[in-house]
Amino acid sequence: LLSIASLCSLGRSSDSHGTRLAGEARPRGMGAARKRGRSWGFWPPGLRASRARLEVSSSSPSAAAMALLEAVPEPISPGWVRPLRSEDGCASEWGGNEPLVAASRWETLPKWIALWAERGGRGCRDRGRLRCFYGCREGMAPMDARRSSHGCFKCGESPLPRGAPMLRCRCGWGVCGSCAASGPRLPALGDDPLFLAPHHAALLGAPGAADLGSASESSGSRAGRGTVIVCPGGNYEFLCPNEGLPVAAWLVQYGINACVLRYRLLPRHDHEAAVDDLWEAARCVRARCGGPVAALGFSAGGHLIASLAARGGRGAGEGPAAEHALDAQVLVYPGLDGRDWLKPDSCGFFEIEPCIARAPTLLARQTALLGGRGFAAAPTLLVASTGDEMCPPEGHCDPYAEALSRHGVAHRYLREDFGPHGFGLDGGWTDACIEWLRGRGFGCGGSPDPGSCEGRVGASGADGSASLSARRSSNGLADEA
C-alpha cells in the first residue's frame, strides 16, 4: 500500500510540473533525478522534451499582439458563380455544399491542399480561428516575441525582435505581425468553392468583378479585351486554392478579365469530363464576352488545357468547332508526361486505388502532348522551372516546346529556376506573362500600373521582347515569336 501511495504522489507531482510555464522555478530534485538517469514522472521522454520546447510566456500579450487578431484579413471569395452544364443540374448557385473529402478526414489531407496556415480569418466558419501549418486544433494565439526561438515561419525572420507581436501555436509554429496581416487569405475548407460540389463544374469570377459580359467599375479597373480562364492544378484530385482566385485577382489588377474554372475531378469523373468542362467554359465565355479567349493552367491544369487543344477544340460527341477553340494558352509547370499517374508509388493521389482506376483516361492523348501524332496547340506561353523536381522540364515542357517549333506554332518559352513545383505567382515569371497576353490582344496597353487598364509593358515595346530576352535560361533555349 505504501508503494502504491508513493507512486500516486509521484504522478500528481509530475502532472503539476509537466505543465510548468516559462519563468517558473525548476521543481526541486528534477536535476538530481535526471543525473541519476531516472525519468521525471510518467511523461515519455519524447513528450517531456516536446513540452519543454513549447513553453509559452506566462505574461499577457500586449495590445499590439491582441490587435493582430483584428488585422488578419478576411478570406478571398469569388465575385460571382456561374454553373456550367452538369449531369443532374445544380442544387444552388454553388452546385451544392458536398465537399471533395468528408469533414471527418480533413485532418489527413495533404498539406499542399489543406493549407491550414493560409486559410480562414475574420468571418469564416471556424469562428475566426487561425491554425498553424500543421493544423493544430487549438489555433494560434497572440503573444510577444521573447525568446531566440521565436521566429516567423513564413518570411523566415528569426529571431524576431524582443517584444514584437506575433501569432504562435503551442506546437512552435508561428508568424510575425506583418505576415499575419498580409493577404489575401484563402477560404476555410468548408467555404472554399474549389473544395465543394464535386459533380458540378462552374466558373468563378475574380473577387469584386462583375458577371460575364457586364461592364462594371466595381473592381477598380476598366476591363480590357479578352478573357482568361484560370485552371488550377491539384493532380486531378483537388483544385489548389492559391492557383485559383488569387491568380484571377492578379490578372484583373492589370485590366485583363479573368475567371476560375472549377472542373470535375477524379475519382468521381474521368479525364474526359474535365476536358468537356473546359470546352464548355470557353464556349460560355466567348458567347457572353466575345474574344479573344485564353486559358492559364498550373500543373494538372496545364495538362488539361493542352489536352483540349489536342482533342481539337470540340465538345463531347461533336464535330470540329473551331469557333470554340482557345485563342491562346499559358502553361505553368504543366505535367504533360502522365505515366507516373499509373504507378501507385509515384501517382501522388490521396485516394490511390479509385484514382488509379481512372488514371488511364489521363493518358488518352499522351503521344500528342509529347509532340507526337495528333499534336495541336494554340499560341502558347510555356513556363518551366529548372528547380522543379516533380515535373522537370526535360520530360514535360522541353518536348512540348520542340513540338511547338516543329509545327510552327507561335510561342514563348520561359525556362529558368523559378523555384520548386507549385511556385504559383512567385518566381518572377508574371511580368513576362502580362506582356505576352497584351501582345496577343488581351487587356489594354500602357504603363505597368496595377489597378489600371494600362498594362505592364517594358521599355522594349508592346511585345516586351527585350525584357523577356534578359529572362531566358542559360541553356540557350530561346523564346520564339
GROMACS .gro file of C-alpha atoms in nm:
model
  481
    1LEU     CA    1   0.000   0.000   0.000
    2LEU     CA    2   0.282   0.242   0.080
    3SER     CA    3   0.439   0.172  -0.261
    4ILE     CA    4   0.111   0.244  -0.440
    5ALA     CA    5   0.063   0.565  -0.242
    6SER     CA    6   0.411   0.687  -0.326
    7LEU     CA    7   0.355   0.616  -0.697
    8CYS     CA    8   0.028   0.812  -0.695
    9SER     CA    9   0.204   1.100  -0.520
   10LEU     CA   10   0.476   1.099  -0.784
   11GLY     CA   11   0.213   1.102  -1.059
   12ARG     CA   12   0.043   1.407  -0.911
   13SER     CA   13   0.367   1.599  -0.874
   14SER     CA   14   0.480   1.514  -1.226
   15ASP     CA   15   0.148   1.626  -1.371
   16SER     CA   16   0.172   1.961  -1.199
   17HIS     CA   17   0.531   2.013  -1.306
   18GLY     CA   18   0.470   1.888  -1.660
   19THR     CA   19   0.267   2.198  -1.743
   20ARG     CA   20   0.521   2.438  -1.594
   21LEU     CA   21   0.518   2.781  -1.755
   22ALA     CA   22   0.829   2.967  -1.862
   23GLY     CA   23   0.982   3.167  -1.581
   24GLU     CA   24   0.875   2.930  -1.303
   25ALA     CA   25   1.138   2.773  -1.083
   26ARG     CA   26   1.250   2.422  -1.166
   27PRO     CA   27   1.097   2.172  -0.920
   28ARG     CA   28   1.344   2.063  -0.655
   29GLY     CA   29   1.500   1.731  -0.734
   30MET     CA   30   1.440   1.730  -1.110
   31GLY     CA   31   1.805   1.788  -1.194
   32ALA     CA   32   1.920   1.524  -0.949
   33ALA     CA   33   1.672   1.272  -1.085
   34ARG     CA   34   1.796   1.331  -1.442
   35LYS     CA   35   2.159   1.296  -1.332
   36ARG     CA   36   2.075   0.958  -1.188
   37GLY     CA   37   1.919   0.862  -1.521
   38ARG     CA   38   1.564   0.845  -1.389
   39SER     CA   39   1.263   0.978  -1.578
   40TRP     CA   40   1.072   1.258  -1.409
   41GLY     CA   41   0.713   1.144  -1.371
   42PHE     CA   42   0.513   0.940  -1.619
   43TRP     CA   43   0.568   1.152  -1.935
   44PRO     CA   44   0.751   0.963  -2.214
   45PRO     CA   45   1.093   1.113  -2.298
   46GLY     CA   46   0.983   1.250  -2.636
   47LEU     CA   47   0.676   1.415  -2.490
   48ARG     CA   48   0.876   1.562  -2.200
   49ALA     CA   49   1.118   1.721  -2.448
   50SER     CA   50   0.834   1.847  -2.663
   51ARG     CA   51   0.656   2.004  -2.367
   52ALA     CA   52   0.979   2.168  -2.258
   53ARG     CA   53   1.031   2.320  -2.604
   54LEU     CA   54   0.678   2.451  -2.632
   55GLU     CA   55   0.661   2.652  -2.313
   56VAL     CA   56   0.486   2.985  -2.365
   57SER     CA   57   0.525   3.308  -2.182
   58SER     CA   58   0.314   3.346  -1.869
   59SER     CA   59   0.276   3.720  -1.925
   60SER     CA   60  -0.027   3.860  -2.102
   61PRO     CA   61   0.016   3.964  -2.468
   62SER     CA   62   0.048   4.332  -2.540
   63ALA     CA   63  -0.223   4.538  -2.703
   64ALA     CA   64  -0.031   4.527  -3.032
   65ALA     CA   65  -0.029   4.148  -3.021
   66MET     CA   66  -0.401   4.131  -2.943
   67ALA     CA   67  -0.467   4.370  -3.233
   68LEU     CA   68  -0.324   4.112  -3.474
   69LEU     CA   69  -0.645   3.910  -3.448
   70GLU     CA   70  -0.835   4.205  -3.593
   71ALA     CA   71  -0.567   4.283  -3.850
   72VAL     CA   72  -0.594   3.941  -4.015
   73PRO     CA   73  -0.776   3.998  -4.349
   74GLU     CA   74  -1.095   3.824  -4.447
   75PRO     CA   75  -1.076   3.521  -4.679
   76ILE     CA   76  -1.094   3.581  -5.052
   77SER     CA   77  -1.423   3.497  -5.223
   78PRO     CA   78  -1.544   3.489  -5.586
   79GLY     CA   79  -1.724   3.789  -5.730
   80TRP     CA   80  -1.981   3.563  -5.896
   81VAL     CA   81  -2.051   3.196  -5.965
   82ARG     CA   82  -2.188   3.064  -6.294
   83PRO     CA   83  -2.262   2.690  -6.303
   84LEU     CA   84  -2.181   2.507  -6.622
   85ARG     CA   85  -2.389   2.221  -6.756
   86SER     CA   86  -2.378   1.913  -6.534
   87GLU     CA   87  -2.525   1.567  -6.519
   88ASP     CA   88  -2.811   1.631  -6.276
   89GLY     CA   89  -2.842   2.009  -6.261
   90CYS     CA   90  -2.727   2.236  -5.980
   91ALA     CA   91  -2.883   2.239  -5.635
   92SER     CA   92  -2.776   2.601  -5.581
   93GLU     CA   93  -2.552   2.865  -5.731
   94TRP     CA   94  -2.260   2.680  -5.571
   95GLY     CA   95  -2.374   2.344  -5.707
   96GLY     CA   96  -2.427   2.211  -5.355
   97ASN     CA   97  -2.210   2.200  -5.043
   98GLU     CA   98  -2.079   1.845  -5.064
   99PRO     CA   99  -1.701   1.853  -5.008
  100LEU     CA  100  -1.447   1.658  -5.208
  101VAL     CA  101  -1.349   1.473  -4.890
  102ALA     CA  102  -1.569   1.411  -4.586
  103ALA     CA  103  -1.505   1.650  -4.298
  104SER     CA  104  -1.403   1.361  -4.072
  105ARG     CA  105  -1.093   1.311  -4.292
  106TRP     CA  106  -0.980   1.671  -4.333
  107GLU     CA  107  -0.704   1.626  -4.077
  108THR     CA  108  -0.541   1.369  -4.309
  109LEU     CA  109  -0.548   1.583  -4.624
  110PRO     CA  110  -0.216   1.655  -4.798
  111LYS     CA  111  -0.054   1.970  -4.660
  112TRP     CA  112  -0.049   2.131  -5.006
  113ILE     CA  113  -0.430   2.124  -5.022
  114ALA     CA  114  -0.512   2.166  -4.652
  115LEU     CA  115  -0.302   2.486  -4.632
  116TRP     CA  116  -0.415   2.541  -4.274
  117ALA     CA  117  -0.188   2.839  -4.215
  118GLU     CA  118  -0.326   3.024  -4.519
  119ARG     CA  119  -0.696   2.956  -4.472
  120GLY     CA  120  -0.967   3.120  -4.265
  121GLY     CA  121  -0.969   3.454  -4.091
  122ARG     CA  122  -1.229   3.700  -3.976
  123GLY     CA  123  -1.581   3.594  -4.066
  124CYS     CA  124  -1.500   3.232  -4.155
  125ARG     CA  125  -1.700   2.936  -4.029
  126ASP     CA  126  -1.424   2.823  -3.794
  127ARG     CA  127  -1.501   3.116  -3.559
  128GLY     CA  128  -1.207   3.308  -3.691
  129ARG     CA  129  -0.958   3.056  -3.553
  130LEU     CA  130  -0.622   3.071  -3.726
  131ARG     CA  131  -0.441   2.739  -3.746
  132CYS     CA  132  -0.074   2.672  -3.788
  133PHE     CA  133   0.084   2.490  -4.081
  134TYR     CA  134   0.018   2.156  -3.912
  135GLY     CA  135  -0.349   2.232  -3.849
  136CYS     CA  136  -0.344   2.212  -3.469
  137ARG     CA  137  -0.699   2.249  -3.345
  138GLU     CA  138  -0.604   2.488  -3.065
  139GLY     CA  139  -0.515   2.753  -3.319
  140MET     CA  140  -0.255   3.028  -3.291
  141ALA     CA  141  -0.264   3.280  -3.008
  142PRO     CA  142  -0.126   3.636  -2.997
  143MET     CA  143   0.193   3.688  -2.799
  144ASP     CA  144   0.506   3.899  -2.785
  145ALA     CA  145   0.835   3.752  -2.904
  146ARG     CA  146   1.065   3.697  -2.607
  147ARG     CA  147   1.299   3.413  -2.696
  148SER     CA  148   1.560   3.338  -2.958
  149SER     CA  149   1.337   3.053  -3.079
  150HIS     CA  150   1.050   3.290  -3.161
  151GLY     CA  151   1.066   3.341  -3.536
  152CYS     CA  152   0.841   3.365  -3.840
  153PHE     CA  153   0.800   3.051  -4.046
  154LYS     CA  154   0.664   3.248  -4.343
  155CYS     CA  155   0.916   3.523  -4.411
  156GLY     CA  156   1.199   3.341  -4.233
  157GLU     CA  157   1.291   3.622  -3.991
  158SER     CA  158   1.440   3.462  -3.682
  159PRO     CA  159   1.468   3.556  -3.411
  160LEU     CA  160   1.204   3.826  -3.405
  161PRO     CA  161   1.287   4.148  -3.216
  162ARG     CA  162   1.211   4.116  -2.848
  163GLY     CA  163   0.854   4.231  -2.781
  164ALA     CA  164   0.745   4.210  -3.147
  165PRO     CA  165   0.382   4.100  -3.183
  166MET     CA  166   0.329   3.758  -3.338
  167LEU     CA  167   0.087   3.467  -3.361
  168ARG     CA  168   0.219   3.136  -3.230
  169CYS     CA  169   0.084   2.787  -3.183
  170ARG     CA  170   0.173   2.559  -2.894
  171CYS     CA  171   0.347   2.331  -3.143
  172GLY     CA  172   0.605   2.607  -3.202
  173TRP     CA  173   0.490   2.725  -3.545
  174GLY     CA  174   0.437   3.099  -3.566
  175VAL     CA  175   0.424   3.406  -3.789
  176CYS     CA  176   0.525   3.768  -3.737
  177GLY     CA  177   0.276   4.052  -3.733
  178SER     CA  178   0.348   4.158  -4.092
  179CYS     CA  179   0.283   3.810  -4.232
  180ALA     CA  180  -0.028   3.764  -4.016
  181ALA     CA  181  -0.179   4.085  -4.155
  182SER     CA  182  -0.082   4.020  -4.517
  183GLY     CA  183  -0.345   3.897  -4.759
  184PRO     CA  184  -0.546   3.780  -4.919
  185ARG     CA  185  -0.620   3.471  -4.713
  186LEU     CA  186  -0.778   3.160  -4.860
  187PRO     CA  187  -1.129   3.045  -4.767
  188ALA     CA  188  -1.172   2.781  -4.499
  189LEU     CA  189  -1.219   2.430  -4.638
  190GLY     CA  190  -1.593   2.437  -4.568
  191ASP     CA  191  -1.628   2.767  -4.755
  192ASP     CA  192  -1.390   2.702  -5.044
  193PRO     CA  193  -1.584   2.677  -5.373
  194LEU     CA  194  -1.293   2.478  -5.522
  195PHE     CA  195  -1.333   2.216  -5.248
  196LEU     CA  196  -1.711   2.179  -5.283
  197ALA     CA  197  -1.962   2.038  -5.534
  198PRO     CA  198  -1.753   1.763  -5.695
  199HIS     CA  199  -2.025   1.684  -5.952
  200HIS     CA  200  -2.084   2.041  -6.068
  201ALA     CA  201  -1.848   2.239  -6.289
  202ALA     CA  202  -1.865   2.618  -6.257
  203LEU     CA  203  -1.694   2.943  -6.346
  204LEU     CA  204  -1.592   3.163  -6.052
  205GLY     CA  205  -1.543   3.534  -6.106
  206ALA     CA  206  -1.243   3.724  -5.974
  207PRO     CA  207  -1.305   3.889  -5.635
  208GLY     CA  208  -1.509   4.205  -5.677
  209ALA     CA  209  -1.555   4.154  -6.052
  210ALA     CA  210  -1.885   4.185  -6.237
  211ASP     CA  211  -2.051   3.888  -6.404
  212LEU     CA  212  -1.951   3.776  -6.753
  213GLY     CA  213  -2.031   4.036  -7.015
  214SER     CA  214  -2.122   4.307  -6.762
  215ALA     CA  215  -1.947   4.642  -6.762
  216SER     CA  216  -1.857   4.745  -6.410
  217GLU     CA  217  -1.607   4.956  -6.227
  218SER     CA  218  -1.651   4.760  -5.902
  219SER     CA  219  -1.308   4.601  -5.930
  220GLY     CA  220  -1.139   4.939  -5.951
  221SER     CA  221  -1.018   4.893  -6.309
  222ARG     CA  222  -1.155   4.919  -6.657
  223ALA     CA  223  -1.185   4.581  -6.820
  224GLY     CA  224  -0.993   4.536  -7.141
  225ARG     CA  225  -1.044   4.298  -7.431
  226GLY     CA  226  -1.048   3.924  -7.394
  227THR     CA  227  -1.092   3.685  -7.102
  228VAL     CA  228  -0.852   3.441  -6.937
  229ILE     CA  229  -0.986   3.118  -6.783
  230VAL     CA  230  -0.767   3.008  -6.491
  231CYS     CA  231  -0.735   2.631  -6.443
  232PRO     CA  232  -0.587   2.543  -6.102
  233GLY     CA  233  -0.371   2.235  -6.056
  234GLY     CA  234  -0.419   1.968  -5.795
  235ASN     CA  235  -0.325   1.633  -5.953
  236TYR     CA  236  -0.677   1.599  -6.099
  237GLU     CA  237  -0.799   1.506  -5.748
  238PHE     CA  238  -0.811   1.851  -5.587
  239LEU     CA  239  -0.802   2.215  -5.701
  240CYS     CA  240  -0.531   2.426  -5.537
  241PRO     CA  241  -0.692   2.743  -5.399
  242ASN     CA  242  -0.373   2.951  -5.431
  243GLU     CA  243  -0.375   2.877  -5.806
  244GLY     CA  244  -0.733   2.995  -5.847
  245LEU     CA  245  -0.891   3.318  -5.722
  246PRO     CA  246  -0.559   3.491  -5.632
  247VAL     CA  247  -0.444   3.438  -5.992
  248ALA     CA  248  -0.769   3.580  -6.132
  249ALA     CA  249  -0.739   3.880  -5.898
  250TRP     CA  250  -0.382   3.938  -6.019
  251LEU     CA  251  -0.494   3.946  -6.384
  252VAL     CA  252  -0.784   4.181  -6.310
  253GLN     CA  253  -0.541   4.423  -6.145
  254TYR     CA  254  -0.382   4.468  -6.488
  255GLY     CA  255  -0.709   4.517  -6.675
  256ILE     CA  256  -0.739   4.159  -6.801
  257ASN     CA  257  -1.076   3.989  -6.748
  258ALA     CA  258  -1.033   3.657  -6.568
  259CYS     CA  259  -1.236   3.379  -6.410
  260VAL     CA  260  -1.155   3.043  -6.249
  261LEU     CA  261  -1.276   2.706  -6.376
  262ARG     CA  262  -1.393   2.452  -6.121
  263TYR     CA  263  -1.372   2.135  -6.328
  264ARG     CA  264  -1.475   1.781  -6.237
  265LEU     CA  265  -1.213   1.556  -6.085
  266LEU     CA  266  -1.103   1.201  -6.023
  267PRO     CA  267  -1.218   0.956  -5.892
  268ARG     CA  268  -1.583   1.056  -5.941
  269HIS     CA  269  -1.524   1.151  -6.306
  270ASP     CA  270  -1.275   1.065  -6.574
  271HIS     CA  271  -1.044   1.299  -6.760
  272GLU     CA  272  -1.282   1.349  -7.050
  273ALA     CA  273  -1.533   1.515  -6.816
  274ALA     CA  274  -1.272   1.774  -6.718
  275VAL     CA  275  -1.188   1.842  -7.084
  276ASP     CA  276  -1.559   1.886  -7.155
  277ASP     CA  277  -1.580   2.137  -6.869
  278LEU     CA  278  -1.301   2.349  -7.015
  279TRP     CA  279  -1.458   2.335  -7.360
  280GLU     CA  280  -1.795   2.443  -7.215
  281ALA     CA  281  -1.627   2.724  -7.019
  282ALA     CA  282  -1.457   2.857  -7.333
  283ARG     CA  283  -1.787   2.839  -7.522
  284CYS     CA  284  -1.972   3.021  -7.242
  285VAL     CA  285  -1.711   3.296  -7.211
  286ARG     CA  286  -1.696   3.352  -7.587
  287ALA     CA  287  -2.074   3.368  -7.614
  288ARG     CA  288  -2.110   3.626  -7.338
  289CYS     CA  289  -1.790   3.831  -7.370
  290GLY     CA  290  -1.661   3.774  -7.722
  291GLY     CA  291  -1.298   3.705  -7.790
  292PRO     CA  292  -1.017   3.653  -7.756
  293VAL     CA  293  -1.033   3.370  -7.501
  294ALA     CA  294  -0.726   3.220  -7.334
  295ALA     CA  295  -0.667   2.966  -7.060
  296LEU     CA  296  -0.393   2.974  -6.796
  297GLY     CA  297  -0.323   2.647  -6.618
  298PHE     CA  298  -0.088   2.525  -6.346
  299SER     CA  299   0.042   2.167  -6.323
  300ALA     CA  300  -0.259   1.940  -6.394
  301GLY     CA  301  -0.448   2.248  -6.514
  302GLY     CA  302  -0.181   2.293  -6.781
  303HIS     CA  303  -0.224   1.929  -6.881
  304LEU     CA  304  -0.598   1.991  -6.911
  305ILE     CA  305  -0.552   2.292  -7.141
  306ALA     CA  306  -0.305   2.107  -7.363
  307SER     CA  307  -0.545   1.812  -7.378
  308LEU     CA  308  -0.829   2.032  -7.505
  309ALA     CA  309  -0.604   2.161  -7.785
  310ALA     CA  310  -0.505   1.804  -7.875
  311ARG     CA  311  -0.870   1.699  -7.885
  312GLY     CA  312  -0.934   1.964  -8.146
  313GLY     CA  313  -1.146   2.213  -7.950
  314ARG     CA  314  -1.476   2.026  -7.978
  315GLY     CA  315  -1.731   1.910  -7.727
  316ALA     CA  316  -1.808   1.552  -7.643
  317GLY     CA  317  -1.974   1.377  -7.935
  318GLU     CA  318  -1.946   1.681  -8.162
  319GLY     CA  319  -1.752   1.751  -8.476
  320PRO     CA  320  -1.481   2.017  -8.509
  321ALA     CA  321  -1.589   2.354  -8.378
  322ALA     CA  322  -1.308   2.600  -8.435
  323GLU     CA  323  -1.514   2.891  -8.303
  324HIS     CA  324  -1.494   2.741  -7.954
  325ALA     CA  325  -1.118   2.678  -7.953
  326LEU     CA  326  -0.887   2.880  -7.731
  327ASP     CA  327  -0.706   3.171  -7.889
  328ALA     CA  328  -0.405   3.141  -7.657
  329GLN     CA  329  -0.282   2.927  -7.371
  330VAL     CA  330  -0.041   2.975  -7.079
  331LEU     CA  331   0.102   2.654  -6.931
  332VAL     CA  332   0.285   2.696  -6.600
  333TYR     CA  333   0.488   2.393  -6.481
  334PRO     CA  334   0.243   2.162  -6.664
  335GLY     CA  335   0.253   1.788  -6.603
  336LEU     CA  336   0.246   1.669  -6.964
  337ASP     CA  337   0.403   1.325  -6.919
  338GLY     CA  338   0.136   1.138  -6.726
  339ARG     CA  339   0.297   0.797  -6.688
  340ASP     CA  340   0.352   0.848  -6.315
  341TRP     CA  341  -0.025   0.855  -6.267
  342LEU     CA  342  -0.031   0.482  -6.334
  343LYS     CA  343   0.221   0.397  -6.060
  344PRO     CA  344   0.095   0.364  -5.701
  345ASP     CA  345   0.429   0.476  -5.556
  346SER     CA  346   0.453   0.795  -5.763
  347CYS     CA  347   0.094   0.888  -5.858
  348GLY     CA  348   0.054   1.131  -5.567
  349PHE     CA  349  -0.317   1.051  -5.524
  350PHE     CA  350  -0.493   1.083  -5.189
  351GLU     CA  351  -0.740   0.809  -5.283
  352ILE     CA  352  -0.493   0.581  -5.457
  353GLU     CA  353  -0.699   0.283  -5.571
  354PRO     CA  354  -1.007   0.461  -5.713
  355CYS     CA  355  -0.797   0.731  -5.880
  356ILE     CA  356  -0.556   0.486  -6.042
  357ALA     CA  357  -0.859   0.301  -6.181
  358ARG     CA  358  -0.948   0.622  -6.369
  359ALA     CA  359  -0.589   0.726  -6.441
  360PRO     CA  360  -0.564   0.560  -6.787
  361THR     CA  361  -0.804   0.824  -6.918
  362LEU     CA  362  -0.538   1.086  -6.834
  363LEU     CA  363  -0.303   0.926  -7.086
  364ALA     CA  364  -0.552   0.915  -7.375
  365ARG     CA  365  -0.354   1.187  -7.559
  366GLN     CA  366  -0.010   1.117  -7.415
  367THR     CA  367   0.156   1.080  -7.756
  368ALA     CA  368   0.016   1.409  -7.882
  369LEU     CA  369   0.109   1.600  -7.566
  370LEU     CA  370   0.472   1.492  -7.601
  371GLY     CA  371   0.487   1.615  -7.960
  372GLY     CA  372   0.383   1.301  -8.145
  373ARG     CA  373   0.096   1.224  -8.377
  374GLY     CA  374  -0.209   1.442  -8.319
  375PHE     CA  375  -0.019   1.734  -8.166
  376ALA     CA  376  -0.210   2.064  -8.179
  377ALA     CA  377  -0.184   2.382  -7.976
  378ALA     CA  378  -0.294   2.744  -7.966
  379PRO     CA  379  -0.028   3.018  -7.939
  380THR     CA  380   0.148   2.928  -7.616
  381LEU     CA  381   0.340   3.081  -7.329
  382LEU     CA  382   0.527   2.795  -7.162
  383VAL     CA  383   0.674   2.840  -6.813
  384ALA     CA  384   0.908   2.576  -6.671
  385SER     CA  385   1.143   2.580  -6.373
  386THR     CA  386   1.478   2.404  -6.369
  387GLY     CA  387   1.422   2.364  -5.994
  388ASP     CA  388   1.104   2.162  -6.047
  389GLU     CA  389   1.174   1.801  -5.947
  390MET     CA  390   0.812   1.688  -5.977
  391CYS     CA  391   0.764   1.795  -6.341
  392PRO     CA  392   1.119   1.855  -6.467
  393PRO     CA  393   1.139   2.045  -6.796
  394GLU     CA  394   1.336   1.768  -6.964
  395GLY     CA  395   1.042   1.530  -6.955
  396HIS     CA  396   0.748   1.768  -6.975
  397CYS     CA  397   0.799   2.116  -7.121
  398ASP     CA  398   1.104   2.062  -7.342
  399PRO     CA  399   0.931   1.808  -7.573
  400TYR     CA  400   0.626   2.034  -7.591
  401ALA     CA  401   0.837   2.337  -7.682
  402GLU     CA  402   1.016   2.138  -7.954
  403ALA     CA  403   0.680   2.030  -8.096
  404LEU     CA  404   0.560   2.391  -8.099
  405SER     CA  405   0.867   2.483  -8.302
  406ARG     CA  406   0.828   2.195  -8.547
  407HIS     CA  407   0.462   2.278  -8.611
  408GLY     CA  408   0.523   2.650  -8.646
  409VAL     CA  409   0.302   2.747  -8.351
  410ALA     CA  410   0.370   3.094  -8.211
  411HIS     CA  411   0.507   3.052  -7.861
  412ARG     CA  412   0.742   3.181  -7.597
  413TYR     CA  413   0.930   2.950  -7.363
  414LEU     CA  414   1.045   3.078  -7.021
  415ARG     CA  415   1.283   2.820  -6.879
  416GLU     CA  416   1.487   2.908  -6.571
  417ASP     CA  417   1.492   2.847  -6.197
  418PHE     CA  418   1.161   2.991  -6.081
  419GLY     CA  419   1.154   2.762  -5.778
  420PRO     CA  420   1.021   2.417  -5.689
  421HIS     CA  421   0.696   2.275  -5.823
  422GLY     CA  422   0.395   2.477  -5.712
  423PHE     CA  423   0.560   2.823  -5.705
  424GLY     CA  424   0.233   2.977  -5.828
  425LEU     CA  425   0.265   3.352  -5.883
  426ASP     CA  426   0.612   3.361  -5.729
  427GLY     CA  427   0.943   3.318  -5.905
  428GLY     CA  428   0.941   3.621  -6.137
  429TRP     CA  429   0.753   3.500  -6.447
  430THR     CA  430   0.436   3.710  -6.404
  431ASP     CA  431   0.562   4.031  -6.570
  432ALA     CA  432   0.653   3.840  -6.885
  433CYS     CA  433   0.310   3.676  -6.882
  434ILE     CA  434   0.128   4.010  -6.872
  435GLU     CA  435   0.343   4.136  -7.158
  436TRP     CA  436   0.276   3.827  -7.365
  437LEU     CA  437  -0.101   3.838  -7.308
  438ARG     CA  438  -0.109   4.203  -7.413
  439GLY     CA  439   0.079   4.112  -7.726
  440ARG     CA  440  -0.197   3.858  -7.802
  441GLY     CA  441  -0.468   4.126  -7.769
  442PHE     CA  442  -0.576   4.084  -7.405
  443GLY     CA  443  -0.645   4.382  -7.181
  444CYS     CA  444  -0.519   4.731  -7.264
  445GLY     CA  445  -0.168   4.852  -7.339
  446GLY     CA  446   0.019   5.116  -7.146
  447SER     CA  447   0.222   5.162  -6.829
  448PRO     CA  448   0.271   4.893  -6.567
  449ASP     CA  449   0.045   5.041  -6.300
  450PRO     CA  450  -0.160   4.777  -6.114
  451GLY     CA  451  -0.526   4.856  -6.085
  452SER     CA  452  -0.547   5.041  -6.415
  453CYS     CA  453  -0.637   4.931  -6.763
  454GLU     CA  454  -0.285   5.022  -6.869
  455GLY     CA  455  -0.072   4.712  -6.883
  456ARG     CA  456   0.271   4.609  -6.774
  457VAL     CA  457   0.495   4.674  -7.075
  458GLY     CA  458   0.871   4.703  -7.077
  459ALA     CA  459   1.075   4.972  -7.245
  460SER     CA  460   1.115   4.750  -7.546
  461GLY     CA  461   0.756   4.797  -7.660
  462ALA     CA  462   0.422   4.620  -7.654
  463ASP     CA  463   0.557   4.272  -7.708
  464GLY     CA  464   0.816   4.307  -7.431
  465SER     CA  465   1.070   4.114  -7.636
  466ALA     CA  466   1.377   4.289  -7.497
  467SER     CA  467   1.280   4.243  -7.133
  468LEU     CA  468   1.195   3.881  -7.195
  469SER     CA  469   1.527   3.816  -7.364
  470ALA     CA  470   1.702   3.900  -7.040
  471ARG     CA  471   1.497   3.628  -6.868
  472ARG     CA  472   1.594   3.343  -7.097
  473SER     CA  473   1.760   3.042  -6.947
  474SER     CA  474   2.135   2.993  -6.965
  475ASN     CA  475   2.078   2.663  -7.150
  476GLY     CA  476   2.020   2.855  -7.472
  477LEU     CA  477   1.651   2.769  -7.528
  478ALA     CA  478   1.527   3.085  -7.697
  479ASP     CA  479   1.182   3.239  -7.693
  480GLU     CA  480   1.014   3.231  -8.032
  481ALA     CA  481   0.762   3.465  -8.184
   0.00000   0.00000   0.00000
